XYZ file of C-alpha atoms in Angstrom:
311
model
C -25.360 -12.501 45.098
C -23.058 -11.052 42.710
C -20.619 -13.707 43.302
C -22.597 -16.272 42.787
C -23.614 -14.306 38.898
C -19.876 -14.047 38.188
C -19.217 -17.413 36.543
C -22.012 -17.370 34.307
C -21.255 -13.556 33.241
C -17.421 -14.976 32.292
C -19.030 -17.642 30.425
C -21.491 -15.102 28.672
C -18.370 -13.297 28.009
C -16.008 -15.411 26.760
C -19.026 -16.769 24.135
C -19.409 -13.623 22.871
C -15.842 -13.043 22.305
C -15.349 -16.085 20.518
C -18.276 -15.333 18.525
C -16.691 -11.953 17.799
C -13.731 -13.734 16.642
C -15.854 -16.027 14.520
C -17.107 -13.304 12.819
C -14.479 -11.675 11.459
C -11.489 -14.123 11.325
C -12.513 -16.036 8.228
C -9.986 -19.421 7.708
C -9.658 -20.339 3.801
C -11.894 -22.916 3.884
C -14.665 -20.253 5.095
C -13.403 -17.695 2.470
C -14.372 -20.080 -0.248
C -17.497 -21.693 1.077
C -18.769 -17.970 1.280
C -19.304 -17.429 -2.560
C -16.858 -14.052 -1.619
C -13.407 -13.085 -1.313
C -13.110 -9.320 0.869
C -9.602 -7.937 -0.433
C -8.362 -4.496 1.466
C -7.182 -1.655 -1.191
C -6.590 1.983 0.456
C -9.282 4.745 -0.089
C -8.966 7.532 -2.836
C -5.246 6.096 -3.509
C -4.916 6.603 -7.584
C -3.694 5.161 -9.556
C -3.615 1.989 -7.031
C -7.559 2.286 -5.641
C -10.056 4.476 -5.695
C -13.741 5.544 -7.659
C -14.224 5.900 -11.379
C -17.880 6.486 -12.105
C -19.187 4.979 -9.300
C -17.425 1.956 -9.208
C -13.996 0.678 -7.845
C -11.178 1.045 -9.888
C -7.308 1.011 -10.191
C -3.703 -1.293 -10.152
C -4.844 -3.345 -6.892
C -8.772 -3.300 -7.379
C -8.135 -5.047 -10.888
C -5.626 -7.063 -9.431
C -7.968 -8.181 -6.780
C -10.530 -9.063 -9.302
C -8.186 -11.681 -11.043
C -8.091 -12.862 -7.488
C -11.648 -13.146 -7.025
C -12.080 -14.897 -10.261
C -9.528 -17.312 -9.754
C -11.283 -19.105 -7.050
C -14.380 -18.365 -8.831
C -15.556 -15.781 -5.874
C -17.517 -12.456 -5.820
C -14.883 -9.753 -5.016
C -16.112 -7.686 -1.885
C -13.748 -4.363 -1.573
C -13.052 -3.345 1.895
C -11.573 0.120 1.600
C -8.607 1.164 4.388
C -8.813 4.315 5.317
C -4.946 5.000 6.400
C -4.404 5.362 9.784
C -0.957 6.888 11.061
C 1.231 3.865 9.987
C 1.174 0.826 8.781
C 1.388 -0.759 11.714
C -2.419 0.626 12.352
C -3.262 -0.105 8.945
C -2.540 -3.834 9.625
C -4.364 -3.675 13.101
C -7.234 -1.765 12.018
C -8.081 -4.163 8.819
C -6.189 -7.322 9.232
C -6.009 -8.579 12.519
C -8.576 -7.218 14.847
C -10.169 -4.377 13.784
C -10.441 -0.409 14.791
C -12.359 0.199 18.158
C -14.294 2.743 16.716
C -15.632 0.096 14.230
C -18.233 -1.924 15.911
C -21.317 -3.364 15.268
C -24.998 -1.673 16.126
C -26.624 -4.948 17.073
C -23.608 -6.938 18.743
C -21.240 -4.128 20.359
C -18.653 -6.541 20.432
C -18.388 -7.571 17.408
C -16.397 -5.878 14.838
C -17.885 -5.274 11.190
C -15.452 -6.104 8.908
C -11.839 -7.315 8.401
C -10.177 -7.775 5.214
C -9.546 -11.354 4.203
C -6.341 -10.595 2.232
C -4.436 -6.633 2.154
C -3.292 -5.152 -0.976
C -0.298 -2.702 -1.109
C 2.103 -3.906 1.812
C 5.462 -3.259 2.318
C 7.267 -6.606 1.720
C 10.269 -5.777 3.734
C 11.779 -8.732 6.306
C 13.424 -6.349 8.295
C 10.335 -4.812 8.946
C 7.927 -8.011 9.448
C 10.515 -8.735 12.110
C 10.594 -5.633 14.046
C 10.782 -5.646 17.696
C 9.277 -3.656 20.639
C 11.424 -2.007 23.250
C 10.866 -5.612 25.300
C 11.543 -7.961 22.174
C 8.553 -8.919 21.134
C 7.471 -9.077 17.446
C 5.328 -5.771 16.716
C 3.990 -7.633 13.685
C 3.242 -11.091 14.880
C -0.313 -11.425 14.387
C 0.274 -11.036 10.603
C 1.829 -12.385 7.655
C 3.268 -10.370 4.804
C 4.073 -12.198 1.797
C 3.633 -12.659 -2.168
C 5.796 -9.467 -3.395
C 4.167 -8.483 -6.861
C 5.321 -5.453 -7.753
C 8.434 -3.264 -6.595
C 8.111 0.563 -6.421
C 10.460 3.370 -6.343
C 10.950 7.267 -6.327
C 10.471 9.132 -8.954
C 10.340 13.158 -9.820
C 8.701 14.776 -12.515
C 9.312 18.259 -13.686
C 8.358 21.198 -16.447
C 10.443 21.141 -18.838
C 9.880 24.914 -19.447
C 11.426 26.206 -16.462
C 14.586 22.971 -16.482
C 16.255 21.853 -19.324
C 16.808 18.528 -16.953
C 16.974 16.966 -13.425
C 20.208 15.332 -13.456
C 21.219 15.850 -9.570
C 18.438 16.949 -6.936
C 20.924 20.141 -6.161
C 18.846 22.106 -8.723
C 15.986 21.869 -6.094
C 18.649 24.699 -3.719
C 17.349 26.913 -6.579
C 13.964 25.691 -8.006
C 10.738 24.581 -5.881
C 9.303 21.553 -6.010
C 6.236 19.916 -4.684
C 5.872 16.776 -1.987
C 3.204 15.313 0.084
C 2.888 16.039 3.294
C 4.458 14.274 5.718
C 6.254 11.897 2.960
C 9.437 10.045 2.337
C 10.372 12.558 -0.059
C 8.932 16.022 2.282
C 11.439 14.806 4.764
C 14.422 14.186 2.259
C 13.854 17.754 0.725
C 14.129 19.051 4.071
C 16.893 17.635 5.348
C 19.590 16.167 2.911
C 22.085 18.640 1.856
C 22.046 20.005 5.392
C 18.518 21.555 4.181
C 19.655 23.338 1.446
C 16.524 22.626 -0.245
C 14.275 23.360 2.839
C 12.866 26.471 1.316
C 12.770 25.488 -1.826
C 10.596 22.422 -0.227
C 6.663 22.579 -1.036
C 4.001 20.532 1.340
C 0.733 19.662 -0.059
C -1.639 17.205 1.011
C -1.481 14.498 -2.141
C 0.593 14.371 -5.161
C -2.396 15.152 -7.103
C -2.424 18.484 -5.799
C 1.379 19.017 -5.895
C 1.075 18.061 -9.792
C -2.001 20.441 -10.300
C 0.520 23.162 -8.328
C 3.532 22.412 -11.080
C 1.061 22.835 -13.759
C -0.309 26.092 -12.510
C 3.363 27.112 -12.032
C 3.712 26.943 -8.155
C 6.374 24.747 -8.227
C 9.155 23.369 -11.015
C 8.896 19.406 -10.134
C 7.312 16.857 -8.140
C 7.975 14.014 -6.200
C 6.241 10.778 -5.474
C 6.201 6.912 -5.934
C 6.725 6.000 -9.681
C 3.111 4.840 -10.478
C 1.555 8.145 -8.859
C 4.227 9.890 -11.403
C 3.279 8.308 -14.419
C -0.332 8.154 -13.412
C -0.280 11.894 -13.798
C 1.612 12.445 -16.491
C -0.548 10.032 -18.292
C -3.693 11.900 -17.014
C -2.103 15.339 -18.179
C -1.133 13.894 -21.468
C 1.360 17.250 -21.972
C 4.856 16.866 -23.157
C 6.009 19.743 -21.190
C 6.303 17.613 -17.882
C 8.890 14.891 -18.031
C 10.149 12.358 -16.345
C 13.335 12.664 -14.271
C 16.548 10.712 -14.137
C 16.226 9.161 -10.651
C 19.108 9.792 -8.120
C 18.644 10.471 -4.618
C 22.053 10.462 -2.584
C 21.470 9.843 0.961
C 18.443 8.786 0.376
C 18.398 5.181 1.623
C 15.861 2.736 0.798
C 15.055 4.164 -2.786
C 13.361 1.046 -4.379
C 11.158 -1.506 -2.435
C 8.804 -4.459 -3.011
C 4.717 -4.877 -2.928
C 2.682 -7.505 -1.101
C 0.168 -8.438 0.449
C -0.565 -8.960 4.486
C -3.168 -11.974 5.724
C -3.919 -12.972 9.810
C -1.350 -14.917 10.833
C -3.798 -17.619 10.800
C -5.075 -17.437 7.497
C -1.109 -19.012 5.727
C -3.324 -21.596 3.493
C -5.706 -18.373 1.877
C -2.534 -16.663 1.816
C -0.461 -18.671 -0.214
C -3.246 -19.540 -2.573
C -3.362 -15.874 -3.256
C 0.338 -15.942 -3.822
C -0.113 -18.552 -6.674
C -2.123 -16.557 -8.344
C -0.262 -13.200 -8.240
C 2.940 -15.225 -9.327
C 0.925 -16.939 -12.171
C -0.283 -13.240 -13.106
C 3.327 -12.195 -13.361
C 4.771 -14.719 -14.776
C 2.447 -14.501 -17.751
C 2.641 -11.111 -18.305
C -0.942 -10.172 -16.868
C 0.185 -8.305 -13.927
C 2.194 -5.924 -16.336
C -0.339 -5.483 -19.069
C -3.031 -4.182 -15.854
C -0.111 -1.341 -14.988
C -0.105 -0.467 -18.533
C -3.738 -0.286 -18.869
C -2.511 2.582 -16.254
C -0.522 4.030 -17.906
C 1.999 2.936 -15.141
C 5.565 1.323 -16.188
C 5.872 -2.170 -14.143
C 8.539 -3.548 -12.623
C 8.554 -7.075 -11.230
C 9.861 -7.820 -7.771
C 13.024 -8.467 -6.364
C 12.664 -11.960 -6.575
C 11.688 -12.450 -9.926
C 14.583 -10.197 -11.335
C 17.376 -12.420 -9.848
C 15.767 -14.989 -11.154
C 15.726 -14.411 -14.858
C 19.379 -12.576 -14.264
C 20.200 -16.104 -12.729
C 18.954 -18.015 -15.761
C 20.413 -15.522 -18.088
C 24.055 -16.186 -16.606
C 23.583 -19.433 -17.084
């Protein structure tokens, strides 16, 4: 009896898969036949994305505005809530979707994917990487359209250093770092871990910047735009900006793009025309100023005009 129900519960099956995949992997051409564009910013990520009044705000939410309005589309923010890494992040909100995610009425179904990810990594290396049996971790993605490159940067109170020429101060003088970060495991580690207790954790770099200004700590540490997005929030002359320099650092600058389905290559390089348009005419910079944020363009684009400059 049961045999003779197993065909048609395969074909039930497979149906309802497909429509699963239907209803979250939209194609360009269903993107713009939609009237709406959904474009993936993190949660409570300042000055990048998060709430102001009410309403979505930041770098990469105004960014993915221009977007919207380019092809004339509603903008429909799909916030990522970060999972462990990025790989997650991609899985969870590009690709297929968290398993924890599902919908009431059609359990198979996820909700929501975003059509387009703000805030990748553009790094080849990385796009490329490899399990332990050589196939591509990444391959149901595409990351592309750098347009922005970030770096380190430190900030510090200038009434407790006169400067922050080399990090060796930091043997002597605490400063603050996210948990878990780039710069929490450089603090504790380079100069044989000189600078291990000297090494604060906190969970953001909102809260290691509230701990320098209540005198905690001396500095802090954290991606450039975070920086100047709270120095510009402080508005206080007594915390400055330090000359970068990280020795053994590695990988201290890096580029900014964005990560579509492998699938989706014709929304994603219309989005990539319009980012490059938007930098190119000096729109993408005048939205990090708005920020308060210093811009810098991406890798690309710098050879570029040094390329046409030699010549």
């Amino acid at each position: 009896m049961l045999r003779n129900k197993l065909p048609k519960l395969l074909i039930s099956l497979c149906i309802s898969l497909l429509a699963c995949e239907q209803a979250f992997a939209r194609l360009y051409d269903d993107v713009m036949a939609s009237g709406y564009i959904r474009m993936g910013v993190y949660k409570d990520f300042p000055p990048y994305s998060f709430v102001q009044e009410g309403k979505p705000a930041g770098v990469d939410v105004e960014i993915a505005q221009r977007v919207a309005e380019a092809f004339d589309l509603e903008l429909q923010v799909h916030w990522i809530t970060p999972d462990e890494n990025l790989e997650d992040d991609l899985r969870n909100n590009v690709w297929k979707g968290h398993y924890l995610d599902k919908d009431q009425e059609n359990p198979l179904a996820m909700k929501t994917l975003a059509d387009v990810m703000l805030r990748v990594p553009y790094d080849k290396q990385y796009a490329y990487k490899q399990d332990s049996l050589g196939y591509l971790i990444n391959e149901m993605v595409v990351m592309m359209a750098p347009y922005q490159q970030e770096r380190w940067q430190v900030a510090y109170d200038s009434e407790r250093l006169d400067a922050v020429r080399t990090v060796a101060v930091f043997q002597y003088e605490p400063i603050g770092v996210e948990v878990d970060s780039v710069p929490a495991f450089y603090f504790t580690s380079a100069m044989r871990g000189r600078m291990r207790d000297m090494t604060h954790h906190f969970p953001t770099p909102r809260d290691a910047f509230a701990a320098m200004q209540s005198g905690e700590v001396a500095a802090v540490m954290a991606m450039q735009s975070e920086i100047d997005w709270l120095l510009s929030e402080a508005d206080d002359s007594q915390y400055r900006l330090a000359e970068n320099g990280f020795p053994t650092m590695g990988k201290q600058t890096w580029d900014i793009g964005i990560a579509i389905r492998q699938t989706d290559r014709q929304l994603g390089y219309a989005v990539e025309a319009v980012l490059d348009k938007m930098i190119r005419s000096g729109e993408m910079a005048e939205i990090f100023a708005r920020y308060g944020l210093r811009y810098t363009k991406p890798e690309f684009y710098q050879v570029a005009e040094e390329a046409a400059i030699s010549e």
